[in-house]
Amino acid sequence: MRSPASGTHPTRTITTRISAPSPLATVRELFPALAESTEIYLDSAATTQKPLPVVETIHRYHTSRTANAGRGTYPWATELTTRLVRVRDRMAAFIGAESAAEVVFTGGATAALNAVALSWGLAELDDGDEILYNPRDHASNVHPWHHLRQLLARFGRHIELVPYRVTELGEADTADILAKVGPRTRLITTSHLHHVFGGLTTLEELRGKLDPRILLCFDCSQSGGHMPLDVTELGADFAIFAAHKMFGAPGTGILYCHRRVHNRLLPFLPGGNTGVDLTDAGLTSTGMPELLEGGTQNIPGILALGSALEVLESLDVGVIAAHNRALTLRLIDNLRPVPGLEFLPGPAHAPCAIGYGIVSFTLAGISATDLGFVLGELGFLVRTGLHCSPRAGDEATDSVRVSTHIYNTVEEIDRFAACVKTIAEEVT
Ligand SMILES: Cc1ncc(COP(=O)(O)O)c(C=O)c1O
């Protein structure tokens, strides 16, 4: 991918750059937790397995030259500061950001989405302004907006949250969005890859049809590290990533903020090492990305993100996407004839061969929770329930979610589908 320093976009072909699958026999050896287990891990949408370099980086931080970063002037501290700068640069390049100043380290995807609501929403929104959102998205892309609305109401500002629909393919319904966009729309927020349906939303259909003042927020928690992705190509003003879903450690997230919004943000966590100064005029910004960062950072988590990015780059995200697509299609084909099985919205309903490593379904005669329990006992590790979708989205249905990554094999998919078939025959 491009260097963040380049500042231009010579090519815009990343979304279509999906390479052919390559032999992946040795990939599993990179992931120690897989090597030591006989279970089949099909829950990478919850968190990915951790490759050895990530594990070693975290271990090494705690066992050698442990220090804080961005503070001391002795070599242990300054080396760490330099390494964090390099990770930020690498992350910026990885997601196609134009500058590292657009990359904020957060405590996770949830923290990043709340940072958008609090640092942008509190500062910017007026009475009557509207946010368009998907009530069937992950709660972390729903609750922060409701929280923001409640907070603003306490100060006499009443904003509207306008829900939009999801298509049968599990994507944001762009026709519905377009119908609901109005003169007071300030933000459209969406998951890039839906965490239950596995549908991809780029909002490409809306390009050129929206008032450029409307900001776009993409929750890329499920797509980051799973497919080639370029935030500039997406037209994102905000984009959110969860490091632990891209081979990194929990407690580390990334908030991309396009530079055009930088002067519209309030500090999120004012405190030590934040990008603010206390002057006679109150807190004044000293710049991004520190404006939205505060306190001691998750240093091992950020260093581990650097190692995770190295692994992702060496495996090639295009290869990962192609592998996930092949597994998704095979899973759908294998599950389609199972009696009583119904797919939730998503690629299973698409007329063409699409798929991004997430498939959810229900089975007649057994609840998703019970099915998940039985599958778990048989060694298939899948997620069941609502998958953190808000219960208030009344269409929300408990389901079984299968999610794959580069370390999953065709044989695992076949064994899983055969097991579901056997259970279906017993319960129907
Ligand atoms: C789409 C999506 N957004 C946000 C989150 C929240 O991520 P985190 O728990 O790392 O804050 C998740 C986690 O499952 C997710 O799938």
PDB file of N, CA, C and O in Angstrom, residues 295-323:
ATOM      1  N   GLY A 295      -3.145  10.387  28.547  1.00  0.00           N
ATOM      2  CA  GLY A 295      -2.631   9.425  29.520  1.00  0.00           C
ATOM      3  C   GLY A 295      -1.651   8.456  28.874  1.00  0.00           C
ATOM      4  O   GLY A 295      -1.342   8.537  27.683  1.00  0.00           O
ATOM      5  N   THR A 296      -1.182   7.531  29.689  1.00  0.00           N
ATOM      6  CA  THR A 296      -0.240   6.531  29.187  1.00  0.00           C
ATOM      7  C   THR A 296      -0.965   5.611  28.223  1.00  0.00           C
ATOM      8  O   THR A 296      -2.035   5.094  28.529  1.00  0.00           O
ATOM      9  N   GLN A 297      -0.374   5.433  27.083  1.00  0.00           N
ATOM     10  CA  GLN A 297      -1.042   4.604  26.080  1.00  0.00           C
ATOM     11  C   GLN A 297      -0.827   3.121  26.345  1.00  0.00           C
ATOM     12  O   GLN A 297       0.032   2.744  27.152  1.00  0.00           O
ATOM     13  N   ASN A 298      -1.580   2.322  25.639  1.00  0.00           N
ATOM     14  CA  ASN A 298      -1.411   0.869  25.728  1.00  0.00           C
ATOM     15  C   ASN A 298      -0.170   0.520  24.889  1.00  0.00           C
ATOM     16  O   ASN A 298      -0.267   0.092  23.738  1.00  0.00           O
ATOM     17  N   ILE A 299       0.991   0.742  25.484  1.00  0.00           N
ATOM     18  CA  ILE A 299       2.241   0.632  24.712  1.00  0.00           C
ATOM     19  C   ILE A 299       2.433  -0.786  24.142  1.00  0.00           C
ATOM     20  O   ILE A 299       2.679  -0.936  22.941  1.00  0.00           O
ATOM     21  N   PRO A 300       2.305  -1.841  24.965  1.00  0.00           N
ATOM     22  CA  PRO A 300       2.479  -3.170  24.362  1.00  0.00           C
ATOM     23  C   PRO A 300       1.438  -3.450  23.284  1.00  0.00           C
ATOM     24  O   PRO A 300       1.732  -4.096  22.276  1.00  0.00           O
ATOM     25  N   GLY A 301       0.224  -2.933  23.489  1.00  0.00           N
ATOM     26  CA  GLY A 301      -0.839  -3.144  22.494  1.00  0.00           C
ATOM     27  C   GLY A 301      -0.508  -2.478  21.170  1.00  0.00           C
ATOM     28  O   GLY A 301      -0.713  -3.049  20.093  1.00  0.00           O
ATOM     29  N   ILE A 302       0.032  -1.259  21.254  1.00  0.00           N
ATOM     30  CA  ILE A 302       0.360  -0.536  20.010  1.00  0.00           C
ATOM     31  C   ILE A 302       1.563  -1.191  19.324  1.00  0.00           C
ATOM     32  O   ILE A 302       1.580  -1.373  18.103  1.00  0.00           O
ATOM     33  N   LEU A 303       2.569  -1.581  20.125  1.00  0.00           N
ATOM     34  CA  LEU A 303       3.724  -2.277  19.527  1.00  0.00           C
ATOM     35  C   LEU A 303       3.264  -3.574  18.863  1.00  0.00           C
ATOM     36  O   LEU A 303       3.718  -3.939  17.770  1.00  0.00           O
ATOM     37  N   ALA A 304       2.324  -4.259  19.542  1.00  0.00           N
ATOM     38  CA  ALA A 304       1.801  -5.519  18.993  1.00  0.00           C
ATOM     39  C   ALA A 304       1.045  -5.257  17.693  1.00  0.00           C
ATOM     40  O   ALA A 304       1.092  -6.068  16.758  1.00  0.00           O
ATOM     41  N   LEU A 305       0.366  -4.113  17.631  1.00  0.00           N
ATOM     42  CA  LEU A 305      -0.318  -3.758  16.379  1.00  0.00           C
ATOM     43  C   LEU A 305       0.705  -3.652  15.253  1.00  0.00           C
ATOM     44  O   LEU A 305       0.458  -4.099  14.121  1.00  0.00           O
ATOM     45  N   GLY A 306       1.855  -3.072  15.566  1.00  0.00           N
ATOM     46  CA  GLY A 306       2.922  -2.974  14.547  1.00  0.00           C
ATOM     47  C   GLY A 306       3.315  -4.352  14.041  1.00  0.00           C
ATOM     48  O   GLY A 306       3.446  -4.575  12.825  1.00  0.00           O
ATOM     49  N   SER A 307       3.466  -5.295  14.973  1.00  0.00           N
ATOM     50  CA  SER A 307       3.822  -6.662  14.555  1.00  0.00           C
ATOM     51  C   SER A 307       2.676  -7.297  13.767  1.00  0.00           C
ATOM     52  O   SER A 307       2.905  -8.035  12.802  1.00  0.00           O
ATOM     53  N   ALA A 308       1.442  -7.021  14.206  1.00  0.00           N
ATOM     54  CA  ALA A 308       0.276  -7.580  13.494  1.00  0.00           C
ATOM     55  C   ALA A 308       0.245  -7.060  12.054  1.00  0.00           C
ATOM     56  O   ALA A 308      -0.020  -7.820  11.107  1.00  0.00           O
ATOM     57  N   LEU A 309       0.544  -5.774  11.887  1.00  0.00           N
ATOM     58  CA  LEU A 309       0.531  -5.201  10.536  1.00  0.00           C
ATOM     59  C   LEU A 309       1.610  -5.843   9.668  1.00  0.00           C
ATOM     60  O   LEU A 309       1.382  -6.121   8.485  1.00  0.00           O
ATOM     61  N   GLU A 310       2.774  -6.106  10.289  1.00  0.00           N
ATOM     62  CA  GLU A 310       3.833  -6.773   9.524  1.00  0.00           C
ATOM     63  C   GLU A 310       3.365  -8.134   9.033  1.00  0.00           C
ATOM     64  O   GLU A 310       3.602  -8.520   7.885  1.00  0.00           O
ATOM     65  N   VAL A 311       2.697  -8.873   9.919  1.00  0.00           N
ATOM     66  CA  VAL A 311       2.218 -10.211   9.536  1.00  0.00           C
ATOM     67  C   VAL A 311       1.165 -10.075   8.431  1.00  0.00           C
ATOM     68  O   VAL A 311       1.202 -10.796   7.419  1.00  0.00           O
ATOM     69  N   LEU A 312       0.240  -9.141   8.622  1.00  0.00           N
ATOM     70  CA  LEU A 312      -0.821  -8.967   7.610  1.00  0.00           C
ATOM     71  C   LEU A 312      -0.221  -8.605   6.258  1.00  0.00           C
ATOM     72  O   LEU A 312      -0.641  -9.121   5.213  1.00  0.00           O
ATOM     73  N   GLU A 313       0.771  -7.730   6.295  1.00  0.00           N
ATOM     74  CA  GLU A 313       1.399  -7.323   5.027  1.00  0.00           C
ATOM     75  C   GLU A 313       2.128  -8.507   4.386  1.00  0.00           C
ATOM     76  O   GLU A 313       2.067  -8.705   3.177  1.00  0.00           O
ATOM     77  N   SER A 314       2.776  -9.311   5.231  1.00  0.00           N
ATOM     78  CA  SER A 314       3.537 -10.423   4.635  1.00  0.00           C
ATOM     79  C   SER A 314       2.587 -11.498   4.086  1.00  0.00           C
ATOM     80  O   SER A 314       2.889 -12.139   3.083  1.00  0.00           O
ATOM     81  N   LEU A 315       1.442 -11.665   4.736  1.00  0.00           N
ATOM     82  CA  LEU A 315       0.484 -12.653   4.208  1.00  0.00           C
ATOM     83  C   LEU A 315      -0.245 -12.095   2.984  1.00  0.00           C
ATOM     84  O   LEU A 315      -0.729 -12.862   2.152  1.00  0.00           O
ATOM     85  N   ASP A 316      -0.380 -10.766   2.933  1.00  0.00           N
ATOM     86  CA  ASP A 316      -1.093 -10.042   1.875  1.00  0.00           C
ATOM     87  C   ASP A 316      -2.602 -10.069   2.134  1.00  0.00           C
ATOM     88  O   ASP A 316      -3.240 -11.129   2.055  1.00  0.00           O
ATOM     89  N   VAL A 317      -3.135  -8.901   2.425  1.00  0.00           N
ATOM     90  CA  VAL A 317      -4.557  -8.812   2.770  1.00  0.00           C
ATOM     91  C   VAL A 317      -5.435  -9.249   1.587  1.00  0.00           C
ATOM     92  O   VAL A 317      -6.535  -9.764   1.776  1.00  0.00           O
ATOM     93  N   GLY A 318      -4.932  -9.059   0.371  1.00  0.00           N
ATOM     94  CA  GLY A 318      -5.683  -9.537  -0.796  1.00  0.00           C
ATOM     95  C   GLY A 318      -5.819 -11.052  -0.785  1.00  0.00           C
ATOM     96  O   GLY A 318      -6.874 -11.607  -1.126  1.00  0.00           O
ATOM     97  N   VAL A 319      -4.748 -11.727  -0.384  1.00  0.00           N
ATOM     98  CA  VAL A 319      -4.789 -13.196  -0.293  1.00  0.00           C
ATOM     99  C   VAL A 319      -5.752 -13.618   0.814  1.00  0.00           C
ATOM    100  O   VAL A 319      -6.538 -14.559   0.666  1.00  0.00           O
ATOM    101  N   ILE A 320      -5.710 -12.887   1.934  1.00  0.00           N
ATOM    102  CA  ILE A 320      -6.629 -13.195   3.049  1.00  0.00           C
ATOM    103  C   ILE A 320      -8.077 -13.058   2.571  1.00  0.00           C
ATOM    104  O   ILE A 320      -8.917 -13.923   2.833  1.00  0.00           O
ATOM    105  N   ALA A 321      -8.372 -11.974   1.852  1.00  0.00           N
ATOM    106  CA  ALA A 321      -9.742 -11.746   1.372  1.00  0.00           C
ATOM    107  C   ALA A 321     -10.180 -12.857   0.422  1.00  0.00           C
ATOM    108  O   ALA A 321     -11.312 -13.346   0.492  1.00  0.00           O
ATOM    109  N   ALA A 322      -9.266 -13.259  -0.468  1.00  0.00           N
ATOM    110  CA  ALA A 322      -9.608 -14.321  -1.424  1.00  0.00           C
ATOM    111  C   ALA A 322      -9.860 -15.639  -0.688  1.00  0.00           C
ATOM    112  O   ALA A 322     -10.786 -16.391  -1.027  1.00  0.00           O
ATOM    113  N   HIS A 323      -9.043 -15.909   0.317  1.00  0.00           N
ATOM    114  CA  HIS A 323      -9.208 -17.139   1.095  1.00  0.00           C
ATOM    115  C   HIS A 323     -10.557 -17.124   1.824  1.00  0.00           C
ATOM    116  O   HIS A 323     -11.314 -18.101   1.779  1.00  0.00           O
TER     117      HIS A 323
END
